[in-house]
Tab-separated table of C-alpha atoms in Angstrom:
chain	number	residue	atom	x	y	z
A	1	MET	CA	-56.629	282.002	187.602
A	2	SER	CA	-53.216	282.737	186.057
A	3	ARG	CA	-52.318	286.612	186.046
A	4	ILE	CA	-49.825	287.174	183.077
A	5	LEU	CA	-47.792	290.447	182.792
A	6	LEU	CA	-47.327	291.227	179.134
A	7	LEU	CA	-44.808	294.042	178.510
A	8	SER	CA	-44.765	295.142	174.782
A	9	PRO	CA	-42.308	298.268	173.404
A	10	ALA	CA	-44.131	301.401	173.263
A	11	ASP	CA	-42.660	302.365	169.779
A	12	LEU	CA	-44.855	299.420	168.353
A	13	GLN	CA	-48.482	299.263	168.711
A	14	LEU	CA	-49.001	295.463	169.739
A	15	SER	CA	-52.212	294.269	171.174
A	16	LEU	CA	-53.109	290.960	172.211
A	17	ASP	CA	-56.285	289.925	170.641
A	18	GLN	CA	-57.987	288.260	173.901
A	19	ASP	CA	-60.715	286.839	171.720
A	20	GLY	CA	-63.942	285.104	172.714
A	21	GLU	CA	-62.323	282.082	170.514
A	22	GLY	CA	-60.920	280.332	173.530
A	23	THR	CA	-57.693	280.685	172.504
A	24	PHE	CA	-56.422	281.215	176.274
A	25	ASP	CA	-57.428	279.450	179.201
A	26	ALA	CA	-60.858	280.716	180.436
A	27	ASP	CA	-59.101	281.633	183.725
A	28	THR	CA	-56.272	283.468	182.258
A	29	GLN	CA	-55.785	287.295	182.975
A	30	VAL	CA	-53.324	289.129	180.731
A	31	VAL	CA	-52.485	292.678	181.905
A	32	HIS	CA	-50.661	294.484	178.979
A	33	ARG	CA	-48.109	297.252	179.769
A	34	ARG	CA	-46.006	299.126	177.395
A	35	VAL	CA	-42.462	300.088	177.828
A	36	ALA	CA	-40.731	303.152	176.330
A	37	TYR	CA	-37.189	302.613	175.647
A	38	ALA	CA	-34.613	305.734	175.959
A	39	SER	CA	-33.308	305.221	172.655
A	40	CYS	CA	-35.539	304.121	169.864
A	41	PRO	CA	-35.912	302.139	167.511
A	42	PRO	CA	-33.481	299.507	168.927
A	43	ILE	CA	-31.264	299.249	166.084
A	44	GLY	CA	-27.546	298.672	167.944
A	45	ALA	CA	-25.920	298.096	171.073
A	46	HIS	CA	-26.485	301.545	172.471
A	47	ASP	CA	-30.071	301.315	172.141
A	48	TRP	CA	-30.346	297.500	173.551
A	49	ALA	CA	-28.666	298.012	176.668
A	50	LEU	CA	-31.102	300.883	177.199
A	51	ALA	CA	-33.736	298.755	176.166
A	52	ASP	CA	-32.402	295.961	178.577
A	53	LEU	CA	-32.749	298.162	181.661
A	54	ALA	CA	-35.957	299.710	180.904
A	55	VAL	CA	-37.664	296.004	180.401
A	56	LEU	CA	-35.818	294.909	183.751
A	57	ALA	CA	-37.240	297.796	185.723
A	58	ALA	CA	-40.625	297.442	184.319
A	59	GLY	CA	-41.003	293.658	184.955
A	60	GLN	CA	-38.893	293.304	187.928
A	61	GLY	CA	-42.034	293.541	190.323
A	62	ALA	CA	-44.139	291.520	188.520
A	63	GLN	CA	-43.624	288.744	191.205
A	64	ASP	CA	-44.528	290.992	194.028
A	65	GLU	CA	-47.442	292.410	192.189
A	66	GLY	CA	-49.028	288.683	192.106
A	67	PHE	CA	-48.261	287.902	188.662
A	68	ASP	CA	-47.796	284.208	187.776
A	69	ALA	CA	-45.609	284.902	184.608
A	70	VAL	CA	-44.283	287.458	182.471
A	71	CYS	CA	-44.219	287.605	178.726
A	72	LEU	CA	-42.074	289.923	176.617
A	73	ALA	CA	-43.710	290.848	173.348
A	74	ASP	CA	-40.580	292.596	171.998
A	75	PHE	CA	-38.857	290.164	169.477
A	76	GLY	CA	-35.661	291.306	170.794
A	77	ASP	CA	-35.971	289.773	173.994
A	78	PHE	CA	-34.537	292.796	175.830
A	79	GLY	CA	-34.058	292.492	179.622
A	80	ALA	CA	-35.093	288.702	179.312
A	81	ASN	CA	-32.311	287.273	181.192
A	82	ALA	CA	-32.049	289.870	183.547
A	83	LEU	CA	-35.739	289.334	184.473
A	84	ARG	CA	-35.409	285.558	184.755
A	85	SER	CA	-32.326	286.204	187.321
A	86	VAL	CA	-34.808	288.373	189.902
A	87	LEU	CA	-38.005	286.689	189.278
A	88	ASP	CA	-39.010	282.810	190.097
A	89	ILE	CA	-41.743	282.970	187.868
A	90	PRO	CA	-41.627	282.103	184.219
A	91	VAL	CA	-40.575	284.678	181.831
A	92	VAL	CA	-41.360	283.677	178.295
A	93	THR	CA	-39.840	286.040	175.585
A	94	ALA	CA	-41.277	286.476	171.961
A	95	GLY	CA	-37.613	285.917	170.266
A	96	ARG	CA	-36.402	282.941	171.939
A	97	ALA	CA	-39.867	281.081	172.440
A	98	SER	CA	-40.978	281.837	168.799
A	99	MET	CA	-38.097	280.484	166.933
A	100	LEU	CA	-37.471	277.314	169.178
A	101	HIS	CA	-41.142	276.720	169.049
A	102	ALA	CA	-40.937	276.923	165.085
A	103	LEU	CA	-38.504	273.884	165.317
A	104	THR	CA	-41.279	271.927	166.578
A	105	LEU	CA	-43.028	272.233	163.395
A	106	GLY	CA	-40.364	271.994	160.873
A	107	SER	CA	-36.564	271.653	160.436
A	108	ARG	CA	-35.829	275.241	159.820
A	109	PHE	CA	-37.499	278.361	160.330
A	110	THR	CA	-37.448	281.619	158.282
A	111	VAL	CA	-38.020	284.920	160.176
A	112	LEU	CA	-39.937	287.951	158.455
A	113	ALA	CA	-38.982	291.279	160.305
A	114	THR	CA	-38.705	294.879	159.910
A	115	VAL	CA	-35.765	296.872	159.572
A	116	ARG	CA	-36.078	297.649	163.306
A	117	ASP	CA	-35.311	294.160	164.319
A	118	ARG	CA	-33.018	292.916	161.570
A	119	ASN	CA	-29.874	293.009	163.460
A	120	ARG	CA	-30.788	292.070	166.965
A	121	ILE	CA	-32.357	289.224	165.210
A	122	GLY	CA	-29.241	288.100	163.958
A	123	LYS	CA	-27.566	288.347	166.964
A	124	LEU	CA	-30.114	286.163	168.905
A	125	VAL	CA	-30.170	283.497	166.047
A	126	HIS	CA	-26.612	283.288	166.750
A	127	GLU	CA	-26.726	283.310	170.909
A	128	TYR	CA	-29.196	280.971	170.839
A	129	GLY	CA	-27.103	278.524	168.911
A	130	LEU	CA	-29.628	278.389	165.901
A	131	ASP	CA	-27.658	279.635	162.996
A	132	HIS	CA	-27.892	276.335	161.193
A	133	GLN	CA	-31.649	276.121	161.842
A	134	CYS	CA	-32.748	279.522	160.637
A	135	ALA	CA	-32.959	279.689	156.788
A	136	GLY	CA	-32.970	283.598	156.741
A	137	ILE	CA	-34.391	286.859	157.814
A	138	ILE	CA	-36.064	288.618	155.503
A	139	VAL	CA	-36.567	292.042	155.786
A	140	MET	CA	-40.071	293.690	154.894
A	141	GLU	CA	-39.744	296.659	152.571
A	142	GLN	CA	-42.587	298.841	151.681
A	143	GLY	CA	-44.445	297.653	148.437
A	144	GLN	CA	-42.318	294.709	147.996
A	145	ALA	CA	-44.274	291.532	146.992
A	146	MET	CA	-43.366	289.330	149.931
A	147	GLU	CA	-45.009	285.920	148.899
A	148	PRO	CA	-42.292	284.837	146.421
A	149	LEU	CA	-39.636	285.156	148.964
A	150	LEU	CA	-41.478	283.347	151.555
A	151	ARG	CA	-42.610	280.491	149.192
A	152	GLN	CA	-39.558	278.155	150.124
A	153	ALA	CA	-40.030	278.767	153.756
A	154	GLU	CA	-40.641	275.541	155.919
A	155	VAL	CA	-41.971	277.584	158.986
A	156	LEU	CA	-42.535	281.471	159.381
A	157	VAL	CA	-41.739	283.531	162.218
A	158	MET	CA	-43.623	286.627	162.057
A	159	ALA	CA	-41.670	289.702	164.149
A	160	PRO	CA	-43.550	292.442	165.192
A	161	GLY	CA	-44.635	294.928	162.169
A	162	THR	CA	-45.230	291.942	159.732
A	163	ALA	CA	-48.320	290.800	160.486
A	164	GLY	CA	-50.216	289.631	157.494
A	165	ALA	CA	-47.392	290.361	155.169
A	166	ALA	CA	-47.071	286.632	154.232
A	167	GLY	CA	-50.698	286.763	152.689
A	168	GLU	CA	-52.654	283.488	152.155
A	169	THR	CA	-49.792	280.825	152.857
A	170	ARG	CA	-50.202	277.002	153.636
A	171	VAL	CA	-46.734	277.465	155.765
A	172	PRO	CA	-47.191	277.266	159.360
A	173	THR	CA	-46.924	280.939	160.763
A	174	VAL	CA	-45.725	281.850	164.141
A	175	ASP	CA	-47.543	284.849	165.811
A	176	PRO	CA	-44.810	285.546	168.772
A	177	LEU	CA	-47.567	287.522	170.817
A	178	THR	CA	-50.038	284.716	171.077
A	179	LEU	CA	-47.280	281.963	171.600
A	180	THR	CA	-45.652	283.527	174.258
A	181	VAL	CA	-48.869	283.905	176.287
A	182	LYS	CA	-50.160	280.330	175.098
A	183	LEU	CA	-46.607	279.228	176.536
A	184	ALA	CA	-46.943	280.782	179.797
A	185	GLU	CA	-50.014	278.925	180.233
A	186	SER	CA	-48.349	275.752	179.495
A	187	PHE	CA	-45.201	276.304	181.946
A	188	LEU	CA	-47.838	277.312	184.650
A	189	GLY	CA	-49.885	274.450	184.054
A	190	LEU	CA	-46.769	272.049	184.356
A	191	GLY	CA	-45.498	274.042	187.424
A	192	LEU	CA	-42.250	274.843	185.358
A	193	THR	CA	-40.025	277.772	185.549
A	194	HIS	CA	-36.718	278.891	184.236
A	195	SER	CA	-33.400	277.270	185.795
A	196	ARG	CA	-31.888	279.049	188.414
A	197	VAL	CA	-28.509	277.494	187.658
A	198	ALA	CA	-28.813	279.340	184.460
A	199	TYR	CA	-30.142	282.609	185.772
A	200	PRO	CA	-28.448	282.819	189.341
A	201	ALA	CA	-29.927	285.551	191.484
A	202	PRO	CA	-28.060	288.595	192.201
A	203	GLN	CA	-26.384	288.698	195.494
A	204	VAL	CA	-27.570	292.226	196.019
A	205	SER	CA	-30.936	293.357	194.628
A	206	LYS	CA	-30.723	296.816	192.737
A	207	ALA	CA	-34.515	297.097	192.169
A	208	ASP	CA	-34.824	300.812	193.433
A	209	LEU	CA	-31.698	301.898	191.703
A	210	LEU	CA	-33.157	300.360	188.419
A	211	THR	CA	-36.668	301.850	189.025
A	212	ALA	CA	-35.070	305.442	189.456
A	213	LEU	CA	-32.814	304.952	186.395
A	214	ALA	CA	-35.708	304.189	184.485
A	215	GLY	CA	-37.855	307.028	185.859
A	216	ASP	CA	-41.192	307.148	183.936
A	217	GLY	CA	-39.709	305.246	181.036
A	218	PHE	CA	-42.673	302.748	181.043
A	219	ALA	CA	-46.335	303.668	180.678
A	220	ARG	CA	-49.121	301.639	182.502
A	221	GLY	CA	-51.609	300.466	179.648
A	222	ASP	CA	-53.613	298.084	181.909
B	1	MET	CA	-64.452	270.086	172.592
B	2	ALA	CA	-60.972	269.287	171.382
B	3	ARG	CA	-60.041	265.330	171.011
B	4	VAL	CA	-56.356	264.119	171.381
B	5	LEU	CA	-55.241	260.775	170.542
B	6	VAL	CA	-52.225	259.638	172.667
B	7	VAL	CA	-50.292	256.487	170.784
B	8	VAL	CA	-49.265	254.283	173.566
B	9	PRO	CA	-45.971	252.553	172.302
B	10	PHE	CA	-46.475	248.909	173.324
B	11	PRO	CA	-49.298	246.572	173.521
B	12	MET	CA	-50.714	246.190	176.932
B	13	ASP	CA	-54.022	245.816	178.961
B	14	GLU	CA	-56.517	248.561	180.390
B	15	GLY	CA	-54.712	248.272	183.831
B	16	ASN	CA	-51.445	249.519	182.314
B	17	VAL	CA	-52.818	251.856	180.320
B	18	ALA	CA	-54.397	253.547	183.180
B	19	LYS	CA	-50.452	253.879	184.310
B	20	ARG	CA	-50.090	255.932	180.900
B	21	ARG	CA	-53.207	257.832	181.502
B	22	ALA	CA	-52.102	258.812	185.125
B	23	GLN	CA	-49.572	261.351	183.224
B	24	LEU	CA	-52.570	263.717	183.140
B	25	ASP	CA	-52.494	264.165	186.764
B	26	ALA	CA	-49.278	266.065	186.306
B	27	VAL	CA	-50.690	268.861	184.369
B	28	ARG	CA	-53.372	271.759	184.555
B	29	LEU	CA	-55.134	271.853	181.515
B	30	GLY	CA	-56.994	274.392	179.795
B	31	ASP	CA	-61.077	274.091	179.002
B	32	GLY	CA	-62.494	271.621	176.570
B	33	ILE	CA	-59.624	269.098	175.903
B	34	SER	CA	-60.065	265.417	176.279
B	35	PHE	CA	-57.434	262.429	175.548
B	36	ASP	CA	-57.950	258.928	174.598
B	37	TYR	CA	-55.228	256.446	174.736
B	38	ARG	CA	-54.572	253.849	172.235
B	39	PRO	CA	-51.807	251.193	172.553
B	40	VAL	CA	-50.025	249.887	169.155
B	41	ARG	CA	-50.724	246.648	167.852
B	42	ILE	CA	-47.056	246.457	166.330
B	43	ALA	CA	-44.384	246.719	168.634
B	44	PRO	CA	-40.818	245.655	169.337
B	45	ALA	CA	-40.115	244.134	172.817
B	46	ASN	CA	-38.425	247.451	173.983
B	47	TYR	CA	-36.529	250.398	172.337
B	48	VAL	CA	-32.612	249.539	172.379
B	49	SER	CA	-31.740	248.879	169.062
B	50	GLN	CA	-32.286	250.116	165.491
B	51	GLN	CA	-34.541	246.977	164.892
B	52	ASP	CA	-36.817	248.302	167.481
B	53	SER	CA	-36.937	251.864	166.102
B	54	VAL	CA	-38.096	250.494	162.440
B	55	LEU	CA	-40.822	248.489	164.053
B	56	ALA	CA	-41.739	251.121	166.454
B	57	ASP	CA	-42.156	253.897	163.784
B	58	VAL	CA	-44.568	251.489	161.592
B	59	GLY	CA	-46.320	250.503	164.973
B	60	ILE	CA	-47.238	254.305	165.870
B	61	LEU	CA	-47.726	255.268	162.114
B	62	GLU	CA	-50.205	252.437	162.177
B	63	ALA	CA	-52.052	253.317	165.486
B	64	GLY	CA	-52.308	257.032	164.523
B	65	MET	CA	-52.793	257.168	160.954
B	66	THR	CA	-56.601	257.485	161.066
B	67	ALA	CA	-56.776	259.813	163.893
B	68	GLN	CA	-57.794	262.831	161.577
B	69	ALA	CA	-60.432	260.883	159.949
B	70	GLU	CA	-61.711	259.634	163.400
B	71	GLY	CA	-62.423	263.301	164.364
B	72	TYR	CA	-59.492	263.751	166.606
B	73	ASP	CA	-57.791	267.306	166.869
B	74	ALA	CA	-54.177	266.239	167.495
B	75	VAL	CA	-51.799	263.435	168.123
B	76	CYS	CA	-49.451	263.209	171.119
B	77	ILE	CA	-46.675	259.963	171.058
B	78	ASP	CA	-46.547	258.578	174.290
B	79	THR	CA	-42.487	257.702	174.025
B	80	VAL	CA	-39.573	260.417	174.099
B	81	SER	CA	-37.792	258.516	171.040
B	82	ASP	CA	-40.358	260.478	169.064
B	83	SER	CA	-41.041	257.115	167.180
B	84	GLY	CA	-43.433	257.623	164.163
B	85	MET	CA	-43.824	261.157	164.704
B	86	SER	CA	-42.452	262.249	161.157
B	87	ALA	CA	-44.385	259.598	159.378
B	88	LEU	CA	-47.597	260.573	161.029
B	89	ARG	CA	-46.828	264.202	160.435
B	90	SER	CA	-46.449	263.016	156.821
B	91	VAL	CA	-50.010	261.692	156.682
B	92	LEU	CA	-51.868	264.020	158.977
B	93	ASP	CA	-52.713	267.654	158.807
B	94	ILE	CA	-53.455	267.821	162.538
B	95	PRO	CA	-50.623	268.599	164.940
B	96	VAL	CA	-48.773	265.609	165.924
B	97	ILE	CA	-46.561	266.080	169.244
B	98	GLY	CA	-43.601	263.860	170.210
B	99	PRO	CA	-42.165	264.432	173.602
B	100	GLY	CA	-38.134	264.317	172.885
B	101	ARG	CA	-38.432	267.055	170.227
B	102	HIS	CA	-40.731	269.346	172.237
B	103	ALA	CA	-39.112	268.577	175.804
B	104	MET	CA	-35.663	269.402	174.237
B	105	LEU	CA	-36.910	272.892	172.871
B	106	ALA	CA	-38.850	273.817	175.796
B	107	ALA	CA	-35.898	273.064	177.972
B	108	LEU	CA	-34.057	275.769	176.015
B	109	MET	CA	-36.836	278.148	176.852
B	110	LEU	CA	-36.002	277.332	180.793
B	111	GLY	CA	-31.957	277.407	180.751
B	112	GLU	CA	-29.068	277.075	178.353
B	113	ARG	CA	-27.901	273.563	178.479
B	114	PHE	CA	-30.142	270.398	179.252
B	115	SER	CA	-29.299	266.779	180.504
B	116	ILE	CA	-31.264	263.545	179.619
B	117	LEU	CA	-31.714	261.559	182.462
B	118	ALA	CA	-32.504	257.993	181.365
B	119	MET	CA	-33.175	254.536	182.981
B	120	TRP	CA	-30.597	252.982	181.234
B	121	ASP	CA	-27.883	253.488	178.748
B	122	ARG	CA	-29.195	251.323	176.144
B	123	TRP	CA	-31.781	254.363	175.494
B	124	ARG	CA	-28.914	256.545	174.520
B	125	HIS	CA	-29.261	255.993	170.759
B	126	LEU	CA	-32.787	257.443	170.832
B	127	TYR	CA	-31.788	260.785	172.127
B	128	THR	CA	-28.820	261.097	170.067
B	129	LYS	CA	-31.124	260.771	166.985
B	130	THR	CA	-33.273	263.568	167.943
B	131	LEU	CA	-30.256	265.988	168.710
B	132	ALA	CA	-28.825	265.078	165.542
B	133	GLU	CA	-32.487	265.808	163.711
B	134	LEU	CA	-32.453	269.139	165.749
B	135	GLY	CA	-28.625	269.911	165.112
B	136	LEU	CA	-28.803	270.842	169.054
B	137	GLN	CA	-25.907	268.307	170.442
B	138	HIS	CA	-23.692	271.633	171.500
B	139	LYS	CA	-26.863	272.264	173.788
B	140	CYS	CA	-27.011	268.934	175.865
B	141	ALA	CA	-24.629	268.862	178.537
B	142	SER	CA	-25.105	265.010	178.869
B	143	ILE	CA	-27.187	261.873	178.760
B	144	ARG	CA	-26.724	260.030	181.775
B	145	SER	CA	-28.385	256.836	182.858
B	146	ALA	CA	-29.340	255.291	186.360
B	147	GLY	CA	-28.277	251.821	185.071
B	148	LEU	CA	-31.981	250.524	185.863
B	149	GLN	CA	-33.791	248.222	183.759
B	150	PRO	CA	-37.191	249.457	182.804
B	151	ASN	CA	-40.468	247.823	182.516
B	152	ASN	CA	-42.546	249.121	179.935
B	153	GLN	CA	-45.762	247.922	181.517
B	154	SER	CA	-45.468	248.151	185.006
B	155	LEU	CA	-43.504	251.229	185.009
B	156	LEU	CA	-41.727	252.030	188.276
B	157	ALA	CA	-44.606	250.408	190.620
B	158	GLY	CA	-43.155	248.826	193.846
B	159	LYS	CA	-39.743	249.945	193.110
B	160	GLU	CA	-39.706	253.512	194.119
B	161	ASP	CA	-37.428	252.827	197.224
B	162	GLU	CA	-34.686	251.685	195.043
B	163	PHE	CA	-35.471	253.604	191.531
B	164	PHE	CA	-36.238	257.002	192.898
B	165	PRO	CA	-32.951	257.856	194.974
B	166	ALA	CA	-30.940	256.340	192.037
B	167	LEU	CA	-32.349	258.583	189.466
B	168	HIS	CA	-31.814	261.464	191.999
B	169	LYS	CA	-28.206	260.700	192.260
B	170	ALA	CA	-27.860	260.242	188.343
B	171	ALA	CA	-29.738	263.877	187.905
B	172	MET	CA	-27.465	265.531	190.377
B	173	ARG	CA	-24.306	264.570	188.598
B	174	CYS	CA	-25.860	266.077	185.534
B	175	VAL	CA	-26.573	269.164	187.361
B	176	GLU	CA	-22.889	268.928	189.378
B	177	GLU	CA	-20.758	267.450	186.728
B	178	ASP	CA	-21.936	267.924	183.731
B	179	GLY	CA	-23.419	271.557	183.904
B	180	ALA	CA	-27.068	270.763	183.156
B	181	ASP	CA	-29.523	273.576	184.009
B	182	VAL	CA	-32.410	271.924	183.128
B	183	ILE	CA	-33.220	267.921	183.281
B	184	LEU	CA	-35.303	266.226	181.003
B	185	LEU	CA	-36.962	262.954	181.967
B	186	GLY	CA	-35.654	260.386	179.215
B	187	SER	CA	-39.087	258.314	179.013
B	188	THR	CA	-42.601	259.015	179.590
B	189	THR	CA	-42.357	255.793	181.431
B	190	MET	CA	-40.199	257.679	184.161
B	191	HIS	CA	-43.115	259.745	184.799
B	192	GLU	CA	-43.930	258.324	188.333
B	193	ALA	CA	-40.617	259.830	189.477
B	194	HIS	CA	-41.142	263.308	188.363
B	195	ALA	CA	-42.696	264.712	191.410
B	196	TYR	CA	-40.201	263.140	193.567
B	197	LEU	CA	-37.258	264.513	191.306
B	198	ALA	CA	-38.937	268.102	191.208
B	199	GLU	CA	-39.404	268.572	194.728
B	200	ARG	CA	-35.192	267.709	195.281
B	201	LEU	CA	-33.336	268.952	192.446
B	202	PRO	CA	-31.906	272.709	191.944
B	203	VAL	CA	-32.943	272.787	188.361
B	204	PRO	CA	-36.150	272.308	186.530
B	205	ILE	CA	-36.977	268.860	185.411
B	206	ILE	CA	-39.430	268.371	182.555
B	207	ASN	CA	-41.956	265.686	182.479
B	208	PRO	CA	-42.214	264.974	178.870
B	209	GLY	CA	-45.517	263.223	178.742
B	210	PRO	CA	-47.522	266.115	180.396
B	211	LEU	CA	-45.591	268.545	178.361
B	212	THR	CA	-47.087	267.087	175.181
B	213	TYR	CA	-50.560	267.568	176.337
B	214	ARG	CA	-50.518	271.190	176.885
B	215	LEU	CA	-48.373	271.717	173.822
B	216	ALA	CA	-51.121	269.761	171.997
B	217	GLU	CA	-53.574	272.121	173.379
B	218	ALA	CA	-51.632	275.150	172.319
B	219	ALA	CA	-51.162	273.592	168.825
B	220	ILE	CA	-55.057	273.378	168.431
B	221	LYS	CA	-55.911	276.500	169.720
B	222	LEU	CA	-53.340	278.444	167.766
B	223	ARG	CA	-54.126	276.616	164.869
B	224	LEU	CA	-50.546	275.742	164.271
B	225	PRO	CA	-49.820	272.336	162.794
B	226	HIS	CA	-46.329	271.120	161.546
B	227	SER	CA	-44.843	271.944	158.017
B	228	ARG	CA	-45.531	270.366	155.083
B	229	ALA	CA	-42.407	271.365	153.376
B	230	SER	CA	-40.882	269.833	156.081
B	231	TYR	CA	-42.845	266.804	156.268
B	232	PRO	CA	-44.249	266.056	152.742
B	233	SER	CA	-47.214	263.960	151.886
B	234	PRO	CA	-46.554	260.456	150.559
B	235	SER	CA	-47.927	259.835	146.862
B	236	ASP	CA	-50.146	257.408	148.366
B	237	VAL	CA	-50.956	256.359	151.932
B	238	SER	CA	-50.815	252.883	152.674
B	239	ASN	CA	-53.587	252.689	155.045
B	240	GLU	CA	-54.794	249.344	153.903
B	241	ARG	CA	-51.475	247.607	154.088
B	242	LEU	CA	-50.478	249.149	157.331
B	243	SER	CA	-53.977	247.863	158.907
B	244	ALA	CA	-53.148	244.161	157.607
B	245	MET	CA	-49.784	244.495	159.172
B	246	GLY	CA	-51.539	245.415	162.677
B	247	ALA	CA	-53.808	242.809	162.291
B	248	ILE	CA	-50.751	240.441	161.513
B	249	ALA	CA	-49.067	241.535	164.440
B	250	GLN	CA	-52.113	241.432	166.985
B	251	GLY	CA	-52.408	237.481	166.101
B	252	LEU	CA	-48.715	236.577	166.673
């Protein structure tokens, strides 16, 4: 049995299709909780700092609760590195995992996003050292025909809020939500987790402080 | 039941194929997936020069090109060189998983900089090629070898006492001197050392063959094959010509 905690932002109605088609291992159990950020939508650095805090507070107890992995559904990867620093279990994040996985499928990827995530994705692409591999970030606008913009893409990464916007396409299309859970299963199956050298543990845990600061900011949806 | 073809990059007998198949013991897989192992007919003696790379590409293409028609759902290539991966992707619509590319990208989901731990320096060109293709040279802390001559048939059997500590010593230098926070085994032939190293290293170490099995399963279940724009189809697939080449090589 693999128990996976999925954290998604409360401002987006993301839901994991735990279908009957067998996408996930039979013994995988996903518990989905929604996290409310203090400042939303998270379009700039002020909002991002508060989103980091909210996600860290929501996920820091996952290991003690008996979860085997944590998946972060927000493409902004808020709180991801901080969670890795306090958890030994794998933390798989939608933005990082989707963009890296896209490069297993083609040479360059295109991200389709809403205006909510545009700035954050640009920042992450640069931080992850993927400027040369990212063909572009296309912001979906209401009423705009997306197909012509996407025709030249090698691989499409669909940030939250863009599902279905690419229409019928032969271009490989990465759905970050299902991918993160599938990769979490993979890491668990291989006995892998993140590097403690890359994500050193704090000398002093501030779990109580973080919980107090976040207050009731996250709502349980399990 | 999903079926995956694992292309083994050297001709070999069933006993040595079993040493390759033993990589399955290192991963917990989901339900309903099985793996068949097929050695190539065309191969170099080893993978130490560009001549060898040409033969490896052709040999793996020949061994895997009919996989889709045979009913397989994915192909894994059992060499970190990723030889033949691009060629197979150009002729197959099913996922084709190369351990080199996938291990480097998976490493960046676990840390910031990785090192590649090789048996010997003569494999270096294999890694620099994939790093260049990915454009991720800046994420590679080092390529280090233990200065050990590999055997692509018997693998590490009988040499554990000498080889395992030497690999551990080289891996520790990757961490302490080069700044790696994740290590990749530089060859699927090194899989027998993985558990020994994983117990002793302060950083994650990726076992690339078993990784491909899990990622093949993920690709099948997510219905996520490679991009046709990145791997365009040939105007005509040279099936007969390649099969004839395989028969020639097998007869030599």
